GROMACS .gro file of C-alpha atoms in nm:
model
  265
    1UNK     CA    1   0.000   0.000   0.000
    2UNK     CA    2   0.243   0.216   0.090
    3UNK     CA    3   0.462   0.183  -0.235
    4UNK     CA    4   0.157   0.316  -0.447
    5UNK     CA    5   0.110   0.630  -0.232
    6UNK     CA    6   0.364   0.839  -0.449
    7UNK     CA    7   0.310   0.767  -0.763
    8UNK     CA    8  -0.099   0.889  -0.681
    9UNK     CA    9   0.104   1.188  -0.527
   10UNK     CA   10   0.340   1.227  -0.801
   11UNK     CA   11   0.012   1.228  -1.070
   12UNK     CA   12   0.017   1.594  -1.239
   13UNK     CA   13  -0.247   1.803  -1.135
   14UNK     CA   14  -0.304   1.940  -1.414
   15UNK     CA   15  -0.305   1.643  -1.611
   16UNK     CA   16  -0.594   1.498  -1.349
   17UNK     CA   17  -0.783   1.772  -1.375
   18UNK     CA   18  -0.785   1.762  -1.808
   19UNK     CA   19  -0.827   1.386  -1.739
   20UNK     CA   20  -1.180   1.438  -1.557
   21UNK     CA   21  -1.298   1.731  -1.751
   22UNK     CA   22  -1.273   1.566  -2.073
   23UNK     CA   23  -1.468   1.283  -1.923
   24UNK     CA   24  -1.734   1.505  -1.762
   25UNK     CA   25  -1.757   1.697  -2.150
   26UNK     CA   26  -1.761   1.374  -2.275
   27UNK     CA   27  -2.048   1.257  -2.035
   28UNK     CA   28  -2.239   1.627  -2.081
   29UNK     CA   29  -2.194   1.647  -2.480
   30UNK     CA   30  -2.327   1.257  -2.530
   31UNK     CA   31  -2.609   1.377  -2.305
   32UNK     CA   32  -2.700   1.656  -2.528
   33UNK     CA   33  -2.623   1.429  -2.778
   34UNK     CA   34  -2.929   1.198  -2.653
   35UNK     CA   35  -3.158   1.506  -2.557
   36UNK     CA   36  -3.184   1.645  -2.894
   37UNK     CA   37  -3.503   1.552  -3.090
   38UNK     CA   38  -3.500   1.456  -3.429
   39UNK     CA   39  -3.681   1.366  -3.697
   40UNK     CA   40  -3.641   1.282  -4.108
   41UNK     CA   41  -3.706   1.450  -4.391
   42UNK     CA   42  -3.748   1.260  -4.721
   43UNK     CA   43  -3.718   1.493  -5.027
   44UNK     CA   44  -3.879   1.349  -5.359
   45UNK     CA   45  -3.906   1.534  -5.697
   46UNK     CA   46  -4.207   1.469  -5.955
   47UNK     CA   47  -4.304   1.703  -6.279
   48UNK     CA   48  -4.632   1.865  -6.365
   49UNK     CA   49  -4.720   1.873  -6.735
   50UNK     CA   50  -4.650   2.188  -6.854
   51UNK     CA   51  -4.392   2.167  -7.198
   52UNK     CA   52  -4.258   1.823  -7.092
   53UNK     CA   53  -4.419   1.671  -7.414
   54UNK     CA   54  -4.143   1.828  -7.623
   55UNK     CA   55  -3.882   1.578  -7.474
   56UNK     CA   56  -3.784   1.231  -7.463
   57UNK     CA   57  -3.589   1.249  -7.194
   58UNK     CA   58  -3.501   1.572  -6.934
   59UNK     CA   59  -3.228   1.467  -6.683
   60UNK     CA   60  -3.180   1.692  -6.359
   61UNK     CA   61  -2.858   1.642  -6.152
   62UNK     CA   62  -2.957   1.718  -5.795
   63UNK     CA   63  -2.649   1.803  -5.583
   64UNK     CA   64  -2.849   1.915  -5.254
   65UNK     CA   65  -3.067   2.108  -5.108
   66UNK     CA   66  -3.088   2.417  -4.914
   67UNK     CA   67  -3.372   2.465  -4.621
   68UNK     CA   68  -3.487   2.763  -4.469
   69UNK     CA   69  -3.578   2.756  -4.069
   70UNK     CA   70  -3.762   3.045  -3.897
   71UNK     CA   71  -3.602   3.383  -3.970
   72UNK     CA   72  -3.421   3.281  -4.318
   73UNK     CA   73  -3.397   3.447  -4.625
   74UNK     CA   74  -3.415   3.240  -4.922
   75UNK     CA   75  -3.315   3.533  -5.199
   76UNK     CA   76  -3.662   3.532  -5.358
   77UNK     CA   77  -3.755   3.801  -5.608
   78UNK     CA   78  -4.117   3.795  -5.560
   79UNK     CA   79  -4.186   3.784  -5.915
   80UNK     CA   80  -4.503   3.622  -6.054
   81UNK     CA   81  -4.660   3.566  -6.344
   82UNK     CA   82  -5.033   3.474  -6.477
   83UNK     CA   83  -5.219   3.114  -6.382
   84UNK     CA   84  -5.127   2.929  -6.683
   85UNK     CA   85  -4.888   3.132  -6.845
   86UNK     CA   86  -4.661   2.800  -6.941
   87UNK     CA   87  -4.520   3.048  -7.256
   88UNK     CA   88  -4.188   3.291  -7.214
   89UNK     CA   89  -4.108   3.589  -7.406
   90UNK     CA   90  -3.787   3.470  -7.455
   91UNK     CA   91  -3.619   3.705  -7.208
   92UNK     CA   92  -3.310   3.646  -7.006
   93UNK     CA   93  -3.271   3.347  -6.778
   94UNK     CA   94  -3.149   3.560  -6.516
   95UNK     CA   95  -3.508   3.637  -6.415
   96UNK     CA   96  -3.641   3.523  -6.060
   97UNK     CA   97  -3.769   3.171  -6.030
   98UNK     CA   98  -4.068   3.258  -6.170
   99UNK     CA   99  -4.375   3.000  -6.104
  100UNK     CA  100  -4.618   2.824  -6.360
  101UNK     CA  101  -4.960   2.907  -6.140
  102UNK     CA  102  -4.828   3.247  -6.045
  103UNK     CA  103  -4.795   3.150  -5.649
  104UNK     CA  104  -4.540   3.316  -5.460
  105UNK     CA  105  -4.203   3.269  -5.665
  106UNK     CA  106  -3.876   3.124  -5.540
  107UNK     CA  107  -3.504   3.228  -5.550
  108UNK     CA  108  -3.304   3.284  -5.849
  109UNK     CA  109  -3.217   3.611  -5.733
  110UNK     CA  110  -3.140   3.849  -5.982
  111UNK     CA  111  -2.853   3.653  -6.179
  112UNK     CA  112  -2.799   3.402  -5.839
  113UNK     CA  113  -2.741   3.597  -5.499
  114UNK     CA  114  -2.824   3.206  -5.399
  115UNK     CA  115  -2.666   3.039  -5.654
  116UNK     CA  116  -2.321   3.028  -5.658
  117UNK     CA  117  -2.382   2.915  -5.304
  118UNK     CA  118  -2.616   2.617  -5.425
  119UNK     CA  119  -2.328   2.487  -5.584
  120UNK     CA  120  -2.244   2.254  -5.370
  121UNK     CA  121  -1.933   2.418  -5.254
  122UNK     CA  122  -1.999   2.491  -4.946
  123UNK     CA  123  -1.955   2.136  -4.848
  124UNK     CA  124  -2.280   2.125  -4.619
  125UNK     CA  125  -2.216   2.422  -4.425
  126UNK     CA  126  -2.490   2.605  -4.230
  127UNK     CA  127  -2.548   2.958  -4.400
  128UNK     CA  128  -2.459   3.159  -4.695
  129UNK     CA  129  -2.416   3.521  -4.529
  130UNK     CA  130  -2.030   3.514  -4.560
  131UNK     CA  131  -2.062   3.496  -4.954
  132UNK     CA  132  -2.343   3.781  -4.975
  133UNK     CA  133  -2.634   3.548  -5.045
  134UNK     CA  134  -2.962   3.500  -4.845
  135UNK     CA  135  -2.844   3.433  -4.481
  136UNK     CA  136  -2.942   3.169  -4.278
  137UNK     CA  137  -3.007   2.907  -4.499
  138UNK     CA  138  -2.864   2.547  -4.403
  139UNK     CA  139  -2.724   2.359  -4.697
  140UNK     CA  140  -2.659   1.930  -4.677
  141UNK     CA  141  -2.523   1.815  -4.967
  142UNK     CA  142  -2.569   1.436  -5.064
  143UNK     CA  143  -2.353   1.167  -5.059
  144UNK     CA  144  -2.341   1.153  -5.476
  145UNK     CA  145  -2.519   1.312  -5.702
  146UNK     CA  146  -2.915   1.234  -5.811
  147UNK     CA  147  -3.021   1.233  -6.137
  148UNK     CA  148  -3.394   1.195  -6.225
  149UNK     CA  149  -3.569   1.212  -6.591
  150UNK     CA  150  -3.856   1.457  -6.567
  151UNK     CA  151  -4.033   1.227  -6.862
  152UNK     CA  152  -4.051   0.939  -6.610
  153UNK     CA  153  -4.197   1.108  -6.334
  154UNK     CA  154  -4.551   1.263  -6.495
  155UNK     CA  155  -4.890   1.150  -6.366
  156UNK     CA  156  -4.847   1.124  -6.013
  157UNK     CA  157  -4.464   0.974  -6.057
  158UNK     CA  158  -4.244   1.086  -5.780
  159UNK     CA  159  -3.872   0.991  -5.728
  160UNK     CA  160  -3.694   0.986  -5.352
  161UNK     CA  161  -3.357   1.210  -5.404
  162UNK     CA  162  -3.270   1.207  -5.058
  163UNK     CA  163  -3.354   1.084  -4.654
  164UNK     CA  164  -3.190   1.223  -4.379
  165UNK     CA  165  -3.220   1.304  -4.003
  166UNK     CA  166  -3.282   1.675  -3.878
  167UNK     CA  167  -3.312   1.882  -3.575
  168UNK     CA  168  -3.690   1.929  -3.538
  169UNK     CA  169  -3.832   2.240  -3.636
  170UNK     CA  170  -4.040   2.469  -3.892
  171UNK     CA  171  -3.859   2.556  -4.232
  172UNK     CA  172  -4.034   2.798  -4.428
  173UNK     CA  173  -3.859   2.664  -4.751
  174UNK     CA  174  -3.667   2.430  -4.937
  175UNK     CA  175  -3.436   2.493  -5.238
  176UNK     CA  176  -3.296   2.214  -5.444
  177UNK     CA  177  -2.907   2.305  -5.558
  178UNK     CA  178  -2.943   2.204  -5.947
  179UNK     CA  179  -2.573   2.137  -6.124
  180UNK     CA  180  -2.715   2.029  -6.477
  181UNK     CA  181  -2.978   1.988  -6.689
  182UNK     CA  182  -2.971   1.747  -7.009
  183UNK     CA  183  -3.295   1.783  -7.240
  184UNK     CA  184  -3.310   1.537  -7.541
  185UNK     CA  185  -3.621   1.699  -7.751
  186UNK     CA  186  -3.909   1.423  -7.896
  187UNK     CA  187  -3.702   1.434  -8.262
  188UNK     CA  188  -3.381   1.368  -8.117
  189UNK     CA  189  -3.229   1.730  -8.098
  190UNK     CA  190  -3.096   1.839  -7.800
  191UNK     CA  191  -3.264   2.075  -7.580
  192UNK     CA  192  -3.174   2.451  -7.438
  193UNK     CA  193  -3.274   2.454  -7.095
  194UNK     CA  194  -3.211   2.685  -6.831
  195UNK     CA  195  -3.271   2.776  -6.481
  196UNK     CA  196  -3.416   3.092  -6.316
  197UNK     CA  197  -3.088   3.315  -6.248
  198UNK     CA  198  -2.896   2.947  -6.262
  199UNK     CA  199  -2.986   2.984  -5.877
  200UNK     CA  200  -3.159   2.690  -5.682
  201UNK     CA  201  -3.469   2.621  -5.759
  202UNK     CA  202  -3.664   2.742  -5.474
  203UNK     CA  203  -4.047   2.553  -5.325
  204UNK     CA  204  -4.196   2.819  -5.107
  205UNK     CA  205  -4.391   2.576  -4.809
  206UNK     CA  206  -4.358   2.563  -4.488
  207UNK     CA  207  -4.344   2.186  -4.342
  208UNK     CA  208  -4.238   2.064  -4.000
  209UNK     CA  209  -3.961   1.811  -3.883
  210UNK     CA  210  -4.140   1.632  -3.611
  211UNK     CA  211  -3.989   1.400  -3.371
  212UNK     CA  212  -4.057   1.011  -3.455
  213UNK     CA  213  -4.177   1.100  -3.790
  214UNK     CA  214  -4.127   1.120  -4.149
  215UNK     CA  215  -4.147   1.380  -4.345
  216UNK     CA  216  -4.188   1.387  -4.699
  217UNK     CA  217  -4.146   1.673  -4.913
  218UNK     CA  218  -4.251   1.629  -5.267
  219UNK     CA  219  -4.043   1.939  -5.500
  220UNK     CA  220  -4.290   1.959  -5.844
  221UNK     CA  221  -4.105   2.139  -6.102
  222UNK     CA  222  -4.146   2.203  -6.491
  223UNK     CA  223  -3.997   2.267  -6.824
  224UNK     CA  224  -4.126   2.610  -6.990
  225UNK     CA  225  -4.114   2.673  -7.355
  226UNK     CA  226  -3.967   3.017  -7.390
  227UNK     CA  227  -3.999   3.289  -7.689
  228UNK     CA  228  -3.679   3.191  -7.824
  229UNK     CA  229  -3.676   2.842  -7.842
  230UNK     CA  230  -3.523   2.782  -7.547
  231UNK     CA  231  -3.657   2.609  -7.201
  232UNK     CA  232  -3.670   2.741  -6.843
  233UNK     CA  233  -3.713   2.513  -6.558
  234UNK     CA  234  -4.015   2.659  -6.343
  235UNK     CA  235  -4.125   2.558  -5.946
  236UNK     CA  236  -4.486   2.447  -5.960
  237UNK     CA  237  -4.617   2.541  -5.618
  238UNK     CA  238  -4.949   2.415  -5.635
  239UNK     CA  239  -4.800   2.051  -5.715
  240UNK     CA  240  -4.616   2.097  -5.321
  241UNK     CA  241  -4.667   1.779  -5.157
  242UNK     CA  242  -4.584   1.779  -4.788
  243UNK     CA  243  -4.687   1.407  -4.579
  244UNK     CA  244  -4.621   1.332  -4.223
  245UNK     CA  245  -4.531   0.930  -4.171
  246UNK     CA  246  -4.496   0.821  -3.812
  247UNK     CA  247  -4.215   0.605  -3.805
  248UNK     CA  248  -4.258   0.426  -3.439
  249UNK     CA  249  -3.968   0.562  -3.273
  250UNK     CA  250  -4.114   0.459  -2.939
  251UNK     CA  251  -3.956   0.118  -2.959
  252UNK     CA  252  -3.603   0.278  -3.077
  253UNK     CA  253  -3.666   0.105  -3.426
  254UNK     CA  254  -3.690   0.470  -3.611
  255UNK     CA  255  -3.409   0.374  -3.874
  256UNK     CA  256  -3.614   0.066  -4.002
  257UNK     CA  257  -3.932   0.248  -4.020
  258UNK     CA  258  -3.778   0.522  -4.293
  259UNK     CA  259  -3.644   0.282  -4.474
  260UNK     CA  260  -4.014   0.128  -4.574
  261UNK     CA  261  -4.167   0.445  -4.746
  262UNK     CA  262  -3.948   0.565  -5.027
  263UNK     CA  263  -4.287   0.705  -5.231
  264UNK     CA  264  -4.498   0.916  -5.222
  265UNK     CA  265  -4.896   0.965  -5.283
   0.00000   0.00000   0.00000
């Protein structure tokens, strides 16, 4: 006994005292860790009618998405234009994201306030304010890349681009960070299609991340036949879909449960 009473005297205070603190932060941060509710959001795409007749196939690379809690800015415009006004006068494609029903419109910015921050450079980060575009806007960028034909999803189609788990909370929008579009017209030529302000394509709806749920967030977008020959992609916010799924996370089996439902109605 009394040859192990040094060496417990001889122990650096200082290195006993960074010894126990990092195990009480350890303890206090896995704690918080466990506290924190969470739920998952499922994003899905699908395409109203609009101009997609022209095309045998319309590929959209997704690269992410950006979401907007309370208090964000998502760089909208606020330009509209007419209930079925699918027709463009051929203007620049640095106008706002401007919608097919002539609901609120979505980002695009002037020529991309948002954009060059949709790019997927960021690398997930939470906000944009640093680079001058619309702050507080949380980006996640996917593990790859999703690609989904607009041709294939018509009629009620939808495709799942992405699952994850989130703090809950309200977001009053959710942008999806567009990289490239390929458009292969119905006689074989190749298409000219462009995006609002080349900006993210921005779905003005509120929706909820509840706790032991899952929620799925259906993005309807469109191809636009412009004035001079070209194509704009277009939000469609009355084609919004937004579904609550309760996943059973009473029983700690939450993972399995999102896993079942990768459509939606």
């Amino acid at each position: 006994m009394t040859d192990r009473t040094p060496d417990l005297d001889a122990l650096d205070r200082r290195t006993y005292l960074q010894a126990t603190g990092a195990a009480a932060l350890g303890v206090s941060g896995l704690a918080g860790c466990v506290g924190r509710a969470t739920g998952t959001l499922a994003t899905a795409v699908t395409d109203q009618p609009a101009d997609i007749a022209d095309f045998e196939s319309l590929v959209v690379t997704v690269e992410g998405i950006w979401l907007g809690p309370e208090g964000a800015q998502s760089g909208a415009t606020g330009n509209q234009t007419d209930d079925g006004n699918t027709t463009d006068d051929g203007g620049d494609a640095t106008d706002g994201n401007e919608t097919v029903d002539g609901n609120a419109t979505d980002d695009g910015g002037d020529g991309g306030d948002g954009g060059d921050g949709g790019d997927g450079g960021d690398g997930g980060d939470g906000s944009d304010d640093e680079d001058g575009g619309p702050s507080g806007r949380e980006y996640h960028e996917f593990d790859e890349p999703q690609e989904a034909d607009l041709v294939q999803l018509q009629n009620g189609e939808t495709q799942l681009i992405d699952e994850r788990e989130l703090s809950v909370g309200t977001y009053r929008f959710l942008q999806l960070d567009i990289s490239n579009v390929e458009g292969t017209l119905a006689g074989g030529d190749e298409a000219e299609v462009d995006r609002p302000g080349n900006a993210p394509l921005t779905f003005n709806a509120e929706f909820d991340v509840r706790e032991n749920t899952r929620t799925v967030f259906t993005a309807d977008f469109a191809p636009v036949r412009r004035g001079n020959g070209r194509y704009l992609l277009r939000p469609v916010p009355r084609g919004i879909e937004v579904d609550y799924e309760e996943t059973g996370g009473d029983d700690g089996d939450s993972d399995e449960s999102d896993e079942s439902g990768n459509e939606t109605a």
